[in-house]
CSV table of C-alpha atoms in Angstrom, one decimal:
chain,number,residue,atom,x,y,z
A,1,MET,CA,0.5,-0.1,-0.2
A,2,GLU,CA,1.1,3.4,-0.5
A,3,SER,CA,0.1,4.9,2.6
A,4,LYS,CA,3.1,4.6,5.5
A,5,THR,CA,0.3,3.8,8.4
A,6,PHE,CA,-1.9,0.8,6.3
A,7,CYS,CA,-2.1,-1.7,8.5
A,8,PRO,CA,-3.9,-5.3,7.4
A,9,LEU,CA,-5.7,-6.2,10.9
A,10,PRO,CA,-8.5,-4.1,11.1
A,11,TRP,CA,-9.6,-6.1,7.3
A,12,THR,CA,-8.4,-9.1,8.1
A,13,GLN,CA,-8.9,-10.2,12.0
A,14,ALA,CA,-11.7,-9.7,14.2
A,15,ALA,CA,-10.8,-10.1,18.1
A,16,SER,CA,-12.3,-10.3,21.6
A,17,THR,CA,-12.0,-8.0,24.5
A,18,THR,CA,-12.7,-10.9,28.3
A,19,ASP,CA,-15.8,-9.3,28.4
A,20,GLY,CA,-17.2,-10.2,24.4
A,21,TYR,CA,-16.5,-6.4,22.9
A,22,TYR,CA,-15.6,-6.2,19.4
A,23,ARG,CA,-11.8,-4.5,18.0
A,24,PRO,CA,-9.7,-5.4,15.5
A,25,CYS,CA,-7.1,-6.4,17.2
A,26,CYS,CA,-5.5,-7.1,20.8
A,27,GLU,CA,-2.8,-3.2,20.5
A,28,PHE,CA,-6.3,-1.4,19.8
A,29,LYS,CA,-7.2,0.8,21.8
A,30,TRP,CA,-10.8,2.0,21.8
A,31,GLU,CA,-10.4,6.3,22.4
A,32,GLN,CA,-14.7,6.7,22.6
A,33,ASN,CA,-17.5,4.5,23.5
A,34,GLU,CA,-15.6,1.8,23.5
A,35,LYS,CA,-18.2,-1.4,25.0
A,36,THR,CA,-20.9,-0.3,21.5
A,37,VAL,CA,-20.1,-3.8,19.2
A,38,SER,CA,-20.1,-6.6,20.5
A,39,TRP,CA,-19.6,-10.0,19.4
A,40,GLN,CA,-23.5,-10.4,19.3
A,41,ASP,CA,-23.5,-8.0,16.4
A,42,SER,CA,-23.4,-8.7,12.5
A,43,TRP,CA,-19.7,-8.9,10.7
A,44,GLN,CA,-21.0,-5.6,9.4
A,45,THR,CA,-22.1,-4.0,12.2
A,46,LYS,CA,-18.6,-4.4,13.6
A,47,ALA,CA,-16.8,-3.8,10.0
A,48,ASP,CA,-19.0,-0.4,9.9
A,49,LYS,CA,-17.5,0.2,13.2
A,50,ILE,CA,-14.1,1.3,12.4
A,51,THR,CA,-14.9,2.8,9.3
A,52,TYR,CA,-13.3,6.0,10.3
A,53,ILE,CA,-10.1,3.7,11.3
A,54,LYS,CA,-9.4,2.5,8.2
A,55,SER,CA,-9.7,5.7,5.8
A,56,GLN,CA,-7.1,7.2,8.5
A,57,LEU,CA,-4.8,4.1,8.3
A,58,LEU,CA,-5.3,4.5,4.4
A,59,ASP,CA,-4.2,8.5,4.2
A,60,ASN,CA,-0.9,8.1,6.1
A,61,LYS,CA,-2.3,9.0,9.0
A,62,LYS,CA,-1.8,7.5,12.8
A,63,PRO,CA,-5.7,6.8,14.8
A,64,LYS,CA,-4.9,7.3,18.1
A,65,GLU,CA,-6.2,3.7,18.8
A,66,CYS,CA,-3.8,2.6,17.3
A,67,ASN,CA,-0.8,4.3,19.7
A,68,ILE,CA,0.2,1.2,21.3
A,69,CYS,CA,1.8,0.4,17.8
A,70,TRP,CA,3.3,4.0,17.0
A,71,LYS,CA,4.6,4.6,20.5
A,72,LYS,CA,6.9,1.1,19.6
A,73,GLU,CA,7.6,1.3,15.7
A,74,ALA,CA,8.9,5.1,17.7
A,75,VAL,CA,11.6,3.5,19.8
A,76,GLY,CA,12.5,0.6,16.6
A,77,ILE,CA,10.7,-2.2,18.5
A,78,GLU,CA,9.0,-4.4,16.0
A,79,SER,CA,5.2,-3.5,16.5
A,80,LEU,CA,2.3,-5.7,16.0
A,81,ARG,CA,1.3,-3.8,12.3
A,82,GLU,CA,4.4,-4.5,11.5
A,83,GLN,CA,4.2,-8.4,11.8
A,84,SER,CA,0.8,-8.6,10.4
A,85,LEU,CA,2.4,-7.0,7.4
A,86,LYS,CA,4.6,-9.8,6.8
A,87,MET,CA,1.6,-12.4,7.3
A,88,TYR,CA,-1.4,-11.1,5.8
A,89,LYS,CA,-1.6,-10.5,1.6
A,90,GLN,CA,-3.8,-9.3,-0.9
A,91,PRO,CA,-7.0,-9.5,-0.8
A,92,TYR,CA,-7.8,-7.9,2.2
A,93,GLU,CA,-10.4,-10.4,4.1
A,94,LEU,CA,-11.6,-11.4,7.0
A,95,VAL,CA,-9.8,-14.6,7.7
A,96,SER,CA,-8.2,-14.3,11.3
A,97,ILE,CA,-10.1,-14.7,15.1
A,98,ASP,CA,-8.3,-13.3,18.0
A,99,LEU,CA,-10.5,-14.2,21.4
A,100,LYS,CA,-9.5,-13.5,24.8
A,101,LEU,CA,-12.2,-15.8,26.3
A,102,GLY,CA,-12.7,-14.1,30.1
A,103,ASN,CA,-10.4,-13.7,32.8
A,104,LEU,CA,-10.8,-17.6,33.5
A,105,CYS,CA,-7.2,-18.0,34.7
A,106,ASN,CA,-5.4,-20.5,37.4
A,107,LEU,CA,-2.6,-17.9,38.0
A,108,GLY,CA,-2.7,-14.4,39.4
A,109,CYS,CA,1.2,-13.0,37.8
A,110,ARG,CA,2.4,-9.9,39.2
A,111,MET,CA,2.3,-8.0,36.7
A,112,CYS,CA,-1.1,-8.5,35.1
A,113,GLU,CA,-4.6,-7.3,36.5
A,114,PRO,CA,-8.4,-9.2,37.4
A,115,HIS,CA,-9.2,-8.3,34.2
A,116,SER,CA,-7.6,-11.0,32.4
A,117,SER,CA,-7.4,-13.0,36.0
A,118,SER,CA,-9.3,-14.9,38.2
A,119,VAL,CA,-7.3,-15.5,40.8
A,120,LEU,CA,-6.3,-11.4,41.0
A,121,LYS,CA,-9.9,-10.9,40.8
A,122,GLN,CA,-10.7,-12.7,43.7
A,123,GLU,CA,-7.6,-11.2,45.3
A,124,VAL,CA,-8.8,-8.2,45.0
A,125,LEU,CA,-12.4,-9.1,46.0
A,126,LYS,CA,-12.3,-10.9,49.3
A,127,ASN,CA,-9.1,-8.3,50.9
A,128,ALA,CA,-10.3,-5.2,51.7
A,129,LEU,CA,-6.8,-3.1,51.0
A,130,GLU,CA,-5.7,0.0,49.2
A,131,TRP,CA,-5.8,-1.6,46.0
A,132,THR,CA,-5.0,0.9,42.3
A,133,ASP,CA,-8.3,2.1,40.7
A,134,THR,CA,-7.4,-0.1,38.1
A,135,ASP,CA,-7.7,-3.1,40.3
A,136,LEU,CA,-10.9,-2.3,42.8
A,137,TRP,CA,-12.8,-1.4,38.7
A,138,THR,CA,-11.7,-4.5,36.6
A,139,ALA,CA,-12.7,-6.4,39.8
A,140,ASN,CA,-15.9,-5.6,40.2
A,141,GLN,CA,-16.9,-6.3,36.2
A,142,HIS,CA,-18.9,-8.9,35.5
A,143,TYR,CA,-17.9,-11.0,32.9
A,144,ASN,CA,-20.3,-12.4,31.1
A,145,GLU,CA,-19.7,-15.4,28.9
A,146,ASP,CA,-23.0,-16.1,27.4
A,147,TRP,CA,-21.3,-13.8,24.4
A,148,VAL,CA,-18.9,-17.0,24.0
A,149,THR,CA,-21.7,-19.4,22.2
A,150,ILE,CA,-22.4,-17.1,20.2
A,151,ALA,CA,-18.9,-15.8,18.6
A,152,PHE,CA,-17.9,-19.3,18.6
A,153,ASP,CA,-21.5,-20.2,16.4
A,154,LYS,CA,-20.6,-16.7,14.2
A,155,ILE,CA,-16.4,-18.6,13.5
A,156,SER,CA,-18.1,-21.3,12.6
A,157,LYS,CA,-19.5,-20.5,9.3
A,158,LEU,CA,-16.3,-18.3,7.9
A,159,GLU,CA,-15.5,-20.0,4.1
A,160,ASN,CA,-12.1,-18.5,4.3
A,161,LEU,CA,-11.1,-18.8,8.1
A,162,LYS,CA,-6.7,-19.5,8.1
A,163,TYR,CA,-6.0,-18.2,11.6
A,164,LEU,CA,-7.6,-18.9,15.0
A,165,LYS,CA,-5.7,-17.1,17.9
A,166,PHE,CA,-6.8,-17.8,21.7
A,167,THR,CA,-5.7,-15.9,24.8
A,168,GLY,CA,-7.0,-15.3,28.1
A,169,GLY,CA,-6.8,-15.4,30.9
A,170,GLU,CA,-5.7,-18.8,30.5
A,171,PRO,CA,-6.8,-20.1,27.6
A,172,PHE,CA,-6.2,-23.5,28.3
A,173,ALA,CA,-8.3,-23.4,31.6
A,174,ASN,CA,-11.7,-22.9,29.3
A,175,PRO,CA,-13.4,-25.7,28.6
A,176,ASN,CA,-15.3,-24.2,26.2
A,177,ILE,CA,-13.0,-24.0,23.1
A,178,MET,CA,-11.3,-28.2,23.0
A,179,LYS,CA,-15.4,-28.6,22.8
A,180,PHE,CA,-15.6,-25.8,20.1
A,181,LEU,CA,-12.3,-27.0,17.9
A,182,LYS,CA,-13.7,-30.7,17.7
A,183,SER,CA,-16.7,-29.3,16.4
A,184,LEU,CA,-15.3,-27.7,13.6
A,185,HIS,CA,-15.3,-29.7,10.2
A,186,ASN,CA,-12.1,-28.3,8.5
A,187,PRO,CA,-9.4,-28.1,11.4
A,188,GLU,CA,-6.8,-29.0,8.0
A,189,ASN,CA,-7.3,-25.8,6.5
A,190,ILE,CA,-6.8,-23.7,10.0
A,191,GLU,CA,-3.4,-22.1,11.2
A,192,ILE,CA,-3.7,-22.1,15.7
A,193,SER,CA,-2.2,-20.4,18.2
A,194,PHE,CA,-2.4,-19.6,22.1
A,195,ILE,CA,-0.9,-17.8,24.7
A,196,THR,CA,-0.4,-19.4,27.3
A,197,ASN,CA,1.7,-20.0,30.8
A,198,ALA,CA,1.1,-24.0,29.6
A,199,LEU,CA,0.5,-25.1,32.8
A,200,LEU,CA,-2.9,-26.8,32.4
A,201,ILE,CA,-1.8,-28.5,29.0
A,202,SER,CA,-2.7,-32.0,29.0
A,203,ASP,CA,-1.7,-35.5,26.8
A,204,ASP,CA,-5.6,-34.7,25.4
A,205,LYS,CA,-5.8,-31.5,24.7
A,206,LEU,CA,-2.8,-31.6,22.4
A,207,GLU,CA,-4.2,-34.4,20.6
A,208,VAL,CA,-7.3,-31.7,19.3
A,209,LEU,CA,-4.5,-28.9,18.9
A,210,ASN,CA,-2.8,-31.4,16.5
A,211,ARG,CA,-5.8,-32.0,14.0
A,212,PHE,CA,-5.0,-28.0,12.7
A,213,LYS,CA,-2.8,-27.5,10.0
A,214,LYS,CA,-0.1,-25.7,12.3
A,215,LYS,CA,-0.1,-25.4,16.0
A,216,THR,CA,1.7,-23.1,17.8
A,217,LEU,CA,1.9,-22.1,21.3
A,218,TYR,CA,3.3,-19.3,22.4
A,219,ILE,CA,4.5,-20.1,26.4
A,220,SER,CA,4.7,-16.9,28.4
A,221,CYS,CA,7.3,-17.6,31.4
A,222,ASP,CA,9.1,-14.0,32.6
A,223,ALA,CA,11.6,-15.4,35.1
A,224,ILE,CA,13.0,-18.9,36.4
A,225,GLY,CA,13.3,-20.4,40.1
A,226,ASP,CA,12.0,-18.8,42.7
A,227,LEU,CA,11.5,-15.5,40.4
A,228,TYR,CA,8.7,-17.5,38.6
A,229,GLU,CA,7.1,-18.4,41.7
A,230,TYR,CA,7.3,-15.0,42.7
A,231,ILE,CA,5.8,-13.4,39.7
A,232,ARG,CA,3.4,-16.3,38.6
A,233,TRP,CA,1.9,-16.8,41.9
A,234,PRO,CA,1.0,-19.3,42.7
A,235,GLY,CA,2.3,-21.4,40.0
A,236,LYS,CA,6.0,-23.3,41.1
A,237,TRP,CA,8.8,-23.6,39.2
A,238,LYS,CA,9.2,-27.8,38.4
A,239,ASN,CA,5.7,-27.9,37.7
A,240,PHE,CA,6.5,-25.2,35.1
A,241,GLU,CA,10.2,-26.9,33.6
A,242,ASN,CA,8.8,-30.3,34.2
A,243,ARG,CA,5.3,-29.5,31.2
A,244,PHE,CA,8.1,-27.6,29.0
A,245,ASN,CA,10.5,-30.0,29.2
A,246,LYS,CA,7.9,-32.5,27.4
A,247,LEU,CA,6.4,-29.4,24.9
A,248,ILE,CA,9.8,-29.5,23.2
A,249,LEU,CA,9.2,-33.2,22.3
A,250,GLU,CA,6.0,-32.2,20.3
A,251,ARG,CA,8.3,-32.2,16.9
A,252,ASP,CA,4.2,-30.9,15.5
A,253,ILE,CA,3.6,-28.0,17.6
A,254,GLU,CA,5.6,-24.8,17.0
A,255,LEU,CA,6.7,-23.6,20.6
A,256,LYS,CA,8.0,-20.0,20.9
A,257,ILE,CA,8.5,-18.2,24.2
A,258,PHE,CA,7.1,-14.8,25.4
A,259,VAL,CA,8.6,-12.4,28.2
A,260,THR,CA,6.9,-9.5,29.9
A,261,VAL,CA,10.0,-7.2,31.7
A,262,SER,CA,8.0,-5.2,34.3
A,263,ALA,CA,9.4,-3.6,37.1
A,264,TYR,CA,9.9,-7.7,38.6
A,265,ASN,CA,12.0,-9.0,36.2
A,266,VAL,CA,13.9,-6.7,35.0
A,267,PHE,CA,17.3,-6.7,36.5
A,268,TYR,CA,17.2,-10.8,35.7
A,269,ILE,CA,16.5,-11.0,32.1
A,270,PRO,CA,19.8,-12.2,30.9
A,271,GLU,CA,19.0,-15.6,33.0
A,272,THR,CA,15.8,-15.9,31.7
A,273,LEU,CA,16.3,-14.9,28.2
A,274,GLU,CA,20.2,-17.4,28.4
A,275,TYR,CA,17.9,-20.3,29.3
A,276,PHE,CA,15.3,-20.6,27.0
A,277,LEU,CA,18.1,-20.0,24.0
A,278,ASN,CA,20.1,-22.4,25.3
A,279,ARG,CA,17.3,-24.9,24.4
A,280,GLY,CA,16.8,-22.8,21.1
A,281,MET,CA,13.4,-21.4,21.6
A,282,GLU,CA,12.5,-18.3,19.7
A,283,ILE,CA,11.7,-16.0,21.9
A,284,SER,CA,10.3,-12.1,22.2
A,285,LEU,CA,10.0,-9.3,24.8
A,286,ILE,CA,6.7,-7.7,25.9
A,287,PHE,CA,6.7,-5.0,27.8
A,288,VAL,CA,4.7,-3.3,30.8
A,289,GLU,CA,3.5,-0.3,29.9
A,290,GLU,CA,0.0,-0.5,32.0
A,291,PRO,CA,-0.8,-0.4,34.8
A,292,THR,CA,2.5,2.3,34.7
A,293,HIS,CA,3.7,1.5,38.1
A,294,LEU,CA,5.0,-1.4,37.1
A,295,HIS,CA,7.2,-0.6,33.8
A,296,PRO,CA,10.5,-1.9,33.4
A,297,TRP,CA,12.1,1.2,34.5
A,298,VAL,CA,9.8,2.7,37.2
A,299,HIS,CA,13.4,1.5,39.7
A,300,ARG,CA,15.8,4.4,41.6
A,301,LEU,CA,18.0,5.9,39.2
A,302,GLU,CA,20.3,4.2,41.5
A,303,TYR,CA,19.1,0.6,39.9
A,304,ARG,CA,18.9,1.7,36.8
A,305,ASP,CA,23.0,1.8,37.3
A,306,LYS,CA,22.6,-1.7,38.4
A,307,ILE,CA,20.6,-3.3,36.0
A,308,LYS,CA,22.3,-1.2,33.1
A,309,ASN,CA,26.2,-2.2,34.3
A,310,LYS,CA,24.7,-5.6,34.1
A,311,TYR,CA,23.3,-5.6,31.0
A,312,ASN,CA,27.0,-4.6,29.7
A,313,LYS,CA,28.3,-8.3,30.7
A,314,TYR,CA,26.1,-9.5,28.4
A,315,PRO,CA,26.9,-8.7,25.0
A,316,ASN,CA,25.7,-11.5,23.1
A,317,LEU,CA,22.0,-10.8,24.8
A,318,ASN,CA,22.1,-7.1,23.3
A,319,GLU,CA,19.1,-8.1,20.1
A,320,TYR,CA,17.4,-8.3,22.7
A,321,LEU,CA,18.5,-5.9,26.1
A,322,LYS,CA,18.4,-2.8,23.4
A,323,ASP,CA,15.4,-3.0,23.5
A,324,ILE,CA,14.8,-2.6,27.4
A,325,LEU,CA,17.0,0.0,27.3
A,326,GLU,CA,15.0,2.6,25.1
A,327,LEU,CA,11.8,2.2,27.2
A,328,GLU,CA,13.8,3.6,29.8
A,329,ASN,CA,11.5,6.9,30.6
A,330,LYS,CA,12.1,9.6,33.0
A,331,TYR,CA,11.7,9.1,36.7
A,332,ASP,CA,8.8,9.8,39.0
A,333,ASP,CA,8.5,9.3,42.4
A,334,LYS,CA,4.9,9.2,42.8
A,335,LEU,CA,5.0,6.0,40.9
A,336,ASN,CA,7.8,4.3,42.2
A,337,ALA,CA,5.9,4.4,45.9
A,338,THR,CA,2.6,2.9,44.4
A,339,PHE,CA,5.1,0.0,43.5
A,340,LYS,CA,6.8,-0.6,46.5
A,341,LYS,CA,3.6,-0.4,48.2
A,342,GLN,CA,1.3,-2.8,45.6
A,343,THR,CA,4.7,-4.6,46.4
A,344,GLN,CA,4.6,-5.0,50.0
A,345,LEU,CA,0.2,-5.6,49.8
A,346,ARG,CA,0.6,-8.8,47.6
A,347,ASP,CA,3.6,-9.7,49.2
A,348,THR,CA,1.9,-10.2,53.0
A,349,LEU,CA,-1.6,-11.3,51.4
A,350,ARG,CA,1.1,-14.5,49.7
A,351,LYS,CA,3.9,-14.5,52.2
A,352,GLN,CA,6.4,-14.0,49.5
A,353,GLN,CA,9.5,-11.2,50.3
A,354,TYR,CA,10.7,-9.2,47.1
A,355,VAL,CA,14.2,-8.7,47.0
A,356,ASN,CA,15.7,-5.5,44.8
A,357,PHE,CA,19.4,-5.8,44.8
C-alpha cells in the first residue's frame, strides 16, 4: 500500500475483549464508546464501527486507537502492525480471529490485572486493602460469557478462516475452547495458536490441537526458579519446567517464548533469556506499560545503574537488551512509591518477599 501507516488487521482480523466486545486487534484501544459493538452484533456492524480507522490508515494518518503500535515503532521495536504486514497479503478479507475468552486463569501474575485473571479478581474482592483504582474497577466487572456461544457460531460459519488465536486469562483453563475446536469441520485448513502459561496443557488437549494445519504455543514465562514462583504465583517452577520439557518433544507443535518485562524481572532478564536460548527457543519481549507503576524503569536511578551495568556483561544478548534500554523513561517518585506499596501489599497476602538488589 502507498500509505506508510497502513495496517491490514482492520480488514483481516476480528478480536475480542475479555467481556465480549469487539476490536480489530489485541493492541487496539477505543478512544470513546468502547463498549458499543459486541460479538453478538453482525460482521457488518463490526466493520462499520471501524470505517474511520480504515480511512485514516489509508490516508497516512495514525489513529489514536493504535497508539501502542506507534509508540513501539518510534523506539525501534517491531509492532503488531509491522508483523501483520508480513503475514497478510491482498486481497484483504476476514481470515483471522483473536479471542480473549474471559479472565478465567490458574495464576495471579504480579504484572497482570483482574480483567485477565480470575485469581487476581478473587484476591482483590476478598481483601479490603488499598488496591489501585484499576484493580478495584476491573475486579468488580461482571465477566458474562454468554457471548462466547454466539461468537463460536459466527466463527464456525466463516468460509475462509485461516487463523485462530486464543488468549486469556489462561485459554487451556476454559473447557469451551476444546469443545469448539473439536466441532470445526475443516481444521486441516486452519492455523491455530495459544498464548499460554503451559501449566494446564494435557495430552488430550494436544491431541485436539494436532488436528489443525499448524499449531503454535506462545508460552509466557518471565523468570526462572524462585523469581518465576514470585511473579507467576501460585505457579511452581518445577511444574512449569516439567511441562515445558515435555512440550519440546512435540515435533508437530511450534513453541515460542513470550517474556513480559516488568519492574519485577528487569534485572534478571539475562538469566531468563539464556535459559530459553540454550534450549533453542525463539523469544519475544513484551513490555509492561500499564499499570504504569510496573513499568520496567519505575526504579530509582541507582538501581537503574545496576541494571545497565549488568546488561553490559551480556553482549551476546544485546539484540534483546537494547530494546529494554531504549524504554528507559524519566524517574517518577510517585510511581515508584505506588510500586513499593502494591508490592508490599501482595507480599503480605501471599507470604512472599520481593528482593531488590
